[in-house]
XYZ file of C-alpha atoms in Angstrom:
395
model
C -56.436 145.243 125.713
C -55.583 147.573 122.744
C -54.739 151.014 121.831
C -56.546 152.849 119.064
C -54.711 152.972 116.163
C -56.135 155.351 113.281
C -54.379 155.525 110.243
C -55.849 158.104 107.916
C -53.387 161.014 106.317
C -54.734 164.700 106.827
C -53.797 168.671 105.909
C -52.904 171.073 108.287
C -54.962 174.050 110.036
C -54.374 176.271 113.278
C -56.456 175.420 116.984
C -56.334 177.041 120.545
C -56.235 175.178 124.210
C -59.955 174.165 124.620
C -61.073 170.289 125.698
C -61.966 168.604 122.679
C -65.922 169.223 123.357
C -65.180 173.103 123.428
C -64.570 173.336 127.388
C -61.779 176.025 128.659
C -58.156 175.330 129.805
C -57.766 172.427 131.726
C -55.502 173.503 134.923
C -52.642 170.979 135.719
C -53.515 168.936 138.790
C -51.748 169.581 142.120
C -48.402 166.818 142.176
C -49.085 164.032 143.898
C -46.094 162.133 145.697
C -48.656 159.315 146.994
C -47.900 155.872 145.838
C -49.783 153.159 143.623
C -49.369 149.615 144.320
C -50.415 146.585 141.731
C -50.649 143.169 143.038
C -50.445 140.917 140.125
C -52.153 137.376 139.963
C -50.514 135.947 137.000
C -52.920 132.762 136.550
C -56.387 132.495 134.910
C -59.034 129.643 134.424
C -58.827 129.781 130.608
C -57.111 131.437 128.005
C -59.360 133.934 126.101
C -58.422 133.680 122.227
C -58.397 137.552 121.790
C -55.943 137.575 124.699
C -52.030 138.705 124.231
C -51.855 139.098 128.362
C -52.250 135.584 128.942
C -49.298 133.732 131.052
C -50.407 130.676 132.326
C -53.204 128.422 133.378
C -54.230 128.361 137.022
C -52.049 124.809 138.190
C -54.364 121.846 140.019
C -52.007 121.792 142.492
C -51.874 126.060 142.988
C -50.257 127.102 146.232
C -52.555 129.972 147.287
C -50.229 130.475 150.596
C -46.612 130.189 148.593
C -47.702 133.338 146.327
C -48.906 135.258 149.220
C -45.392 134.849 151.130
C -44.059 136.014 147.723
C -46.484 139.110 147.681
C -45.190 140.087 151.597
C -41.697 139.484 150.532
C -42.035 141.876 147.909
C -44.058 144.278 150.443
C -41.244 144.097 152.311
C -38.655 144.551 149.824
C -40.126 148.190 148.627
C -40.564 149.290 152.204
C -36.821 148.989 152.791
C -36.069 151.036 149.906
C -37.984 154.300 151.726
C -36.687 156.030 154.621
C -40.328 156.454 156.370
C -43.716 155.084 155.664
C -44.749 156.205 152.219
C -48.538 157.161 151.874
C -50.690 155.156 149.341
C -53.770 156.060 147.365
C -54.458 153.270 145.613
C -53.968 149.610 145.333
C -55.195 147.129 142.411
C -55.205 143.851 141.979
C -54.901 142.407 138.645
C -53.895 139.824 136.422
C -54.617 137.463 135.453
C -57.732 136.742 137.564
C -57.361 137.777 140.676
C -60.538 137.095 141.855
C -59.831 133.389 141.938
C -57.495 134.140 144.794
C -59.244 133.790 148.685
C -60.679 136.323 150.527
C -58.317 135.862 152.849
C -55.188 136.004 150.657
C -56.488 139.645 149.506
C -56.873 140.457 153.429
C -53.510 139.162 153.961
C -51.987 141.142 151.660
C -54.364 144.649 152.566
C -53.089 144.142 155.773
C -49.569 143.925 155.308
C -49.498 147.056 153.195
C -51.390 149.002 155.576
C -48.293 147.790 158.593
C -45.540 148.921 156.199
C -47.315 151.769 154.178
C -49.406 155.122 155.221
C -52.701 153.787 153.380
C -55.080 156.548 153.288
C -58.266 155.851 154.831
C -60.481 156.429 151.639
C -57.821 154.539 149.098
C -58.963 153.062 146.170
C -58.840 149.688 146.487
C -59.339 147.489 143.018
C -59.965 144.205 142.254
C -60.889 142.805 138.614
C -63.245 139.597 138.768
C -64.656 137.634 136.229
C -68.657 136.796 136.074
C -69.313 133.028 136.281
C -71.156 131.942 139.591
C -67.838 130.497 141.534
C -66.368 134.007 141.520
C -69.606 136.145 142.079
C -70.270 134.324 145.395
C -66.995 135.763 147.115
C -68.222 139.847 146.329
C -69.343 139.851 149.483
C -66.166 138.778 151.161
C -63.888 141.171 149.023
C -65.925 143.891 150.033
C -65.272 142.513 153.683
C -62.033 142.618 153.845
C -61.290 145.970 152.311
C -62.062 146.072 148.455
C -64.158 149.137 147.667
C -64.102 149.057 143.541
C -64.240 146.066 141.279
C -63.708 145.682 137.836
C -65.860 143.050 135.903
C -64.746 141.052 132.888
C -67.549 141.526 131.183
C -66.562 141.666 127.499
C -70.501 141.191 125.844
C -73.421 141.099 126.853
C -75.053 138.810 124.005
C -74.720 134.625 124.526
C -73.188 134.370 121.007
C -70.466 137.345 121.028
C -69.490 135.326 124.383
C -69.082 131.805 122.907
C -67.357 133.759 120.204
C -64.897 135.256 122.425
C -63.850 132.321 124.451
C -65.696 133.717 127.397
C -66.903 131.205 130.114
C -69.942 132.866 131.411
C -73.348 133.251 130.016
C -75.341 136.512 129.547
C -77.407 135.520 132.732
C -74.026 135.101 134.845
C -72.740 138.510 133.286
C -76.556 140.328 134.333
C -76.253 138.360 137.890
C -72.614 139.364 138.855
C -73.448 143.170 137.825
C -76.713 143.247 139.959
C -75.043 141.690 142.708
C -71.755 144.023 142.263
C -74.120 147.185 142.336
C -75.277 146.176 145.442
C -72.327 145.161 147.125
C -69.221 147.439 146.258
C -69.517 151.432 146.338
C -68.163 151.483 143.056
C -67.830 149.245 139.911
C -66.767 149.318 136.395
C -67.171 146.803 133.200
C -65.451 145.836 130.957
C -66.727 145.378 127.561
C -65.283 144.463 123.738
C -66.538 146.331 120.504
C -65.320 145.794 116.882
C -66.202 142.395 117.047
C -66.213 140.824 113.827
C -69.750 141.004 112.225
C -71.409 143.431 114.704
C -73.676 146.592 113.939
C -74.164 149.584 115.712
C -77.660 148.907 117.209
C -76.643 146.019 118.878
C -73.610 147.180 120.552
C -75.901 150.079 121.812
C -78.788 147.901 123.199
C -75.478 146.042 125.082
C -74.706 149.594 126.277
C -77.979 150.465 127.503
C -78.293 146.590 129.018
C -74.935 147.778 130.823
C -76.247 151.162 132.228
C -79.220 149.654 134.249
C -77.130 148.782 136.298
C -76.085 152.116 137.832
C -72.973 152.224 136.089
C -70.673 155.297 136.703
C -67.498 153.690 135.064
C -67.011 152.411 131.827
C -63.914 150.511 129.791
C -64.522 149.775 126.371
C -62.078 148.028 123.923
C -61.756 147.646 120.560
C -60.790 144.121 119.471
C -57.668 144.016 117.577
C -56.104 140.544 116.565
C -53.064 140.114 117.874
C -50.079 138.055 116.924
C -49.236 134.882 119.125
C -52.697 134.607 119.772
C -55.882 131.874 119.449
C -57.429 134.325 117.258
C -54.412 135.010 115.455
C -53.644 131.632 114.396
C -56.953 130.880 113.621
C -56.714 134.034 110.904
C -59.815 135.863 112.128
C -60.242 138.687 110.732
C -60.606 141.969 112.949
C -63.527 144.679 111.887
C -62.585 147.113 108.708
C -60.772 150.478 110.154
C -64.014 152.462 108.884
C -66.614 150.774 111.028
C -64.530 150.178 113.514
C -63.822 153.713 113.668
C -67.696 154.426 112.797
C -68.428 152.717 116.116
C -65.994 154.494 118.224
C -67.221 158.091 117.283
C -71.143 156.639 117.946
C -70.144 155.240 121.115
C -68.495 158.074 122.669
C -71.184 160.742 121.267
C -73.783 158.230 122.587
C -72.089 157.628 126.339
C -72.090 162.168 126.583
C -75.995 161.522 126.125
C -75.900 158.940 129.150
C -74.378 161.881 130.871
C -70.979 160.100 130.414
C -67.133 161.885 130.050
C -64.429 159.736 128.292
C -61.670 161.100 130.215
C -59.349 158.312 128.287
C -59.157 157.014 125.385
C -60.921 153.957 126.059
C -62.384 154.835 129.427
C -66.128 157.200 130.600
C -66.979 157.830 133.911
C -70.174 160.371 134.777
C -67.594 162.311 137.030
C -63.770 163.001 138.449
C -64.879 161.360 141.550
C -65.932 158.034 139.427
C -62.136 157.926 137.793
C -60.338 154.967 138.459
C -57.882 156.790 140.736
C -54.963 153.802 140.103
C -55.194 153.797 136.073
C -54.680 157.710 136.095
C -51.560 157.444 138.125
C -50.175 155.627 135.203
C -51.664 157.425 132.548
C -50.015 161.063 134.835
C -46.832 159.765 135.162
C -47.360 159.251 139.153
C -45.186 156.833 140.774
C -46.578 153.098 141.386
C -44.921 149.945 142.518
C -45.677 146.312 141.415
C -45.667 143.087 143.444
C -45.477 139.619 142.588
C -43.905 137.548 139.811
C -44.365 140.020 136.503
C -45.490 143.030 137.773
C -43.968 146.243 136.406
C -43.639 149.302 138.346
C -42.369 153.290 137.929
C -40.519 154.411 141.074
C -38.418 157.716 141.842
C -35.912 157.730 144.310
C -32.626 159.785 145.267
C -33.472 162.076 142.086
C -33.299 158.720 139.988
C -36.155 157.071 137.565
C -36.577 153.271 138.700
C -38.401 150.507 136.550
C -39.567 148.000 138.652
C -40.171 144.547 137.438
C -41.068 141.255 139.338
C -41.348 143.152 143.012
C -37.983 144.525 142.393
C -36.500 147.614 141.552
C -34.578 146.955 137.786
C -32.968 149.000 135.625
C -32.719 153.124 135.706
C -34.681 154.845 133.375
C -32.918 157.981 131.106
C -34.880 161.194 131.577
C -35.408 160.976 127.955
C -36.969 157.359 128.465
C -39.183 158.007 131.139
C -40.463 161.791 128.619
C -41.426 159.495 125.984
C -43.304 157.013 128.078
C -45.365 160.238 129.917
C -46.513 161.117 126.327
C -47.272 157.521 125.080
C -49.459 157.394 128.025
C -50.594 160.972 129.092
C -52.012 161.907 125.407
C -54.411 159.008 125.991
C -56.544 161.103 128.863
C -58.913 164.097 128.600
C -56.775 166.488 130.026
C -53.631 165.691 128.208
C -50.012 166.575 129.217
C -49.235 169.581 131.619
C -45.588 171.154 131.136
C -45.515 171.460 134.822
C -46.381 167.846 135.872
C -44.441 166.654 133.234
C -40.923 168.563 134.385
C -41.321 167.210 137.877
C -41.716 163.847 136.468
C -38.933 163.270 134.189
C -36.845 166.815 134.292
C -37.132 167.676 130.657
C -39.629 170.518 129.326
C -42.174 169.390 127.596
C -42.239 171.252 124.389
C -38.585 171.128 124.322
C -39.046 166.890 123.839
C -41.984 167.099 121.152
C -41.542 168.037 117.926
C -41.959 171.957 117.765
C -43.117 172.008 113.896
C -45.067 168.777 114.145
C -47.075 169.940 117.265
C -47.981 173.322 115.318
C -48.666 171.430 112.378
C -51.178 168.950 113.829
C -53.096 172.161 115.899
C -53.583 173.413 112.301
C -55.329 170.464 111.351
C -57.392 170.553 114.375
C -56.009 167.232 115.941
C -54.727 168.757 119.287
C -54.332 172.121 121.067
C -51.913 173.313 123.094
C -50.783 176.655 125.091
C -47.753 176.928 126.944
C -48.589 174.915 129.817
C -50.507 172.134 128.316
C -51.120 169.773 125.121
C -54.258 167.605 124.567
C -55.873 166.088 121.397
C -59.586 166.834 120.412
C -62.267 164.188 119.582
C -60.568 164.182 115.617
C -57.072 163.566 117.173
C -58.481 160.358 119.345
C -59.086 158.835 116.515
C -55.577 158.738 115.706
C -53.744 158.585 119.037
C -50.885 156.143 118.079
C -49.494 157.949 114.416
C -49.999 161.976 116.511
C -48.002 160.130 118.959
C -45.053 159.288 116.311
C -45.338 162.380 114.550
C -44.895 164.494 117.912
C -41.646 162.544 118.999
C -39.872 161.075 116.051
């Protein structure tokens, strides 16, 4: 979807380490050498106007059995690169709309990972869906054949927002698929758009509270941005001013820590560590994941070396100072920030040696982040402006 982007000028003022809703220190989690694998589906059933992840159209004549050779090839591929069986915690598929794949494609694929890799018995194991009726009846099988956490397409929950957004499910087909997702799968998430043009606080919290009958314990909200090379872009609409847009953020999150929600990133709530989406955080910590099939991207360390992987294949070697700036364009998005420690074993630079020594101080005086000397994080004030702290701390 899209990244906050904030841009309001401030003055400068000193802050301690403290989490951004007055909490102590947060301790650097233990490293984790366990991998992350992403299956990518690349097709979907109709382009969504807002969209700028959109490749291509799911073809009449799709050959469900040709891509899942591809996926085992590229199983295959990664597992010669290892000298013994590397242990997984998560895998996700995404796209794309995966769930328009079979059942038995996804158990295929489980099945070969679990042959060539050490998949821990209580992985996370993802799969994003979309809620019209053809989908929703194949929950149960997912769930069958291994998938314990799905991710619905929600977007709205309001008929009109839906039409508006290109979506091809109703309210009712949204409300069905989350009942019957509650029920089925030990954990699921939603997905759900805000700064849509035209909209007002009270309805986008009646959505909300529509959402959290459900049982939720995850949460992904976006704000809609227009995008260039998109429907919506062509078509000149015109995205939500920055100050409601921004109005609606601050509400939103305040209003989730009522529901006994966390944001633990920037666009992401979950009622507790244990409701986390386990894959996404590997990204966002700088943990190592692979991807498989035809556009899948992928972060890899071997022999002391910093791999991108791209289309199930290792490609080209990351610099140290590469892979330090991606850690802090992703790991100032969550909660808990960047630890020194984490970061070191990651890309083997220090931390406050890479970020601007005068610019970090300079934005803790103006209350926008706090740091000690093993860990920066922003504070509510510096989500709002997550993209420009990000330029100011490495340019």
């Amino acid at each position: 979807m899209v990244e906050l982007n904030r841009g309001n000028n401030h003055n400068l003022q000193k802050s301690s380490l403290q989490s951004a809703s007055g909490g102590n220190t947060v301790a650097c989690l233990p490293d984790d050498d366990k991998l992350a694998v992403y299956i990518h589906f690349p097709y979907c059933k109709s382009r969504c106007p807002y969209c700028d992840f959109f490749r291509s159209i799911l073809p009449k004549s799709f050959d469900e059995n040709a891509l899942i050779q591809r996926y085992l090839a590229d199983i295959a591929y990664f597992t010669d690169l290892f000298p013994q069986k590397q242990a997984v915690k998560s895998i996700f598929f995404g796209g794309g709309t995966p769930s328009l794949l079979s059942p038995h494609a996804v158990d295929v694929v489980l099945n070969e990972l679990q042959k060539k890799f050490n998949v821990a018995h209580d992985a996370e194991i993802s799969l994003e869906a979309n809620p019209n009726t053809f989908e929703r009846d194949k929950f149960s099988a997912f769930h069958h054949v291994g998938v314990n956490r799905l991710s619905l397409g929600v977007q709205a929950l309001d008929d009109f927002d839906l039409k508006k957004l290109g979506r091809s499910h109703s309210l009712s087909d949204a409300l069905a698929a989350m009942e019957l997702a509650a029920k089925t799968f030990p954990k699921f998430s939603i997905d759900l758009i805000y700064a849509r043009p035209g909209q007002l606080w009270d309805n986008w919290r009646k959505e909300i509270d529509t959402a959290l009958q459900f049982d939720l314990s995850h949460i992904s909200l976006y704000e809609l941005s227009i995008e260039e090379g998109t429907p919506f872009y062509r078509k000149n609409v015109q995205p939500m001013d920055e100050e409601n847009s921004l109005s609606i953020y601050n509400n939103t999150v305040s209003y989730l820590r009522s529901q006994g929600f966390q944001r633990y990133e920037v666009s992401n709530f979950a009622k507790s560590a244990s409701d986390q989406c386990v894959h996404n955080l590997t990204y966002w910590q700088g943990g190592d994941y692979i991807g498989i099939g035809e556009g899948a991207h992928g972060r890899l360390r071997l022999n002391g070396q910093i791999f991108a992987t791209l289309d199930g294949q290792l490609a080209e070697k990351l610099s140290p100072y590469e892979r330090a700036l991606e850690l802090v364009l992703m790991g100032l998005r969550i909660e808990e920030g960047l630890c020194e420690n984490r970061f070191f074993n990651v890309c083997g630079l220090h931390l406050f040696d890479f970020l601007s020594k005068k610019m970090t101080k300079s934005l803790a005086h103006l209350n926008l982040l706090c740091y000690d000397d093993a860990n920066i994080k922003l504070t509510d004030k510096g989500f709002t402006l997550l993209d420009e702290i990000i330029l100011e701390l490495v340019s």
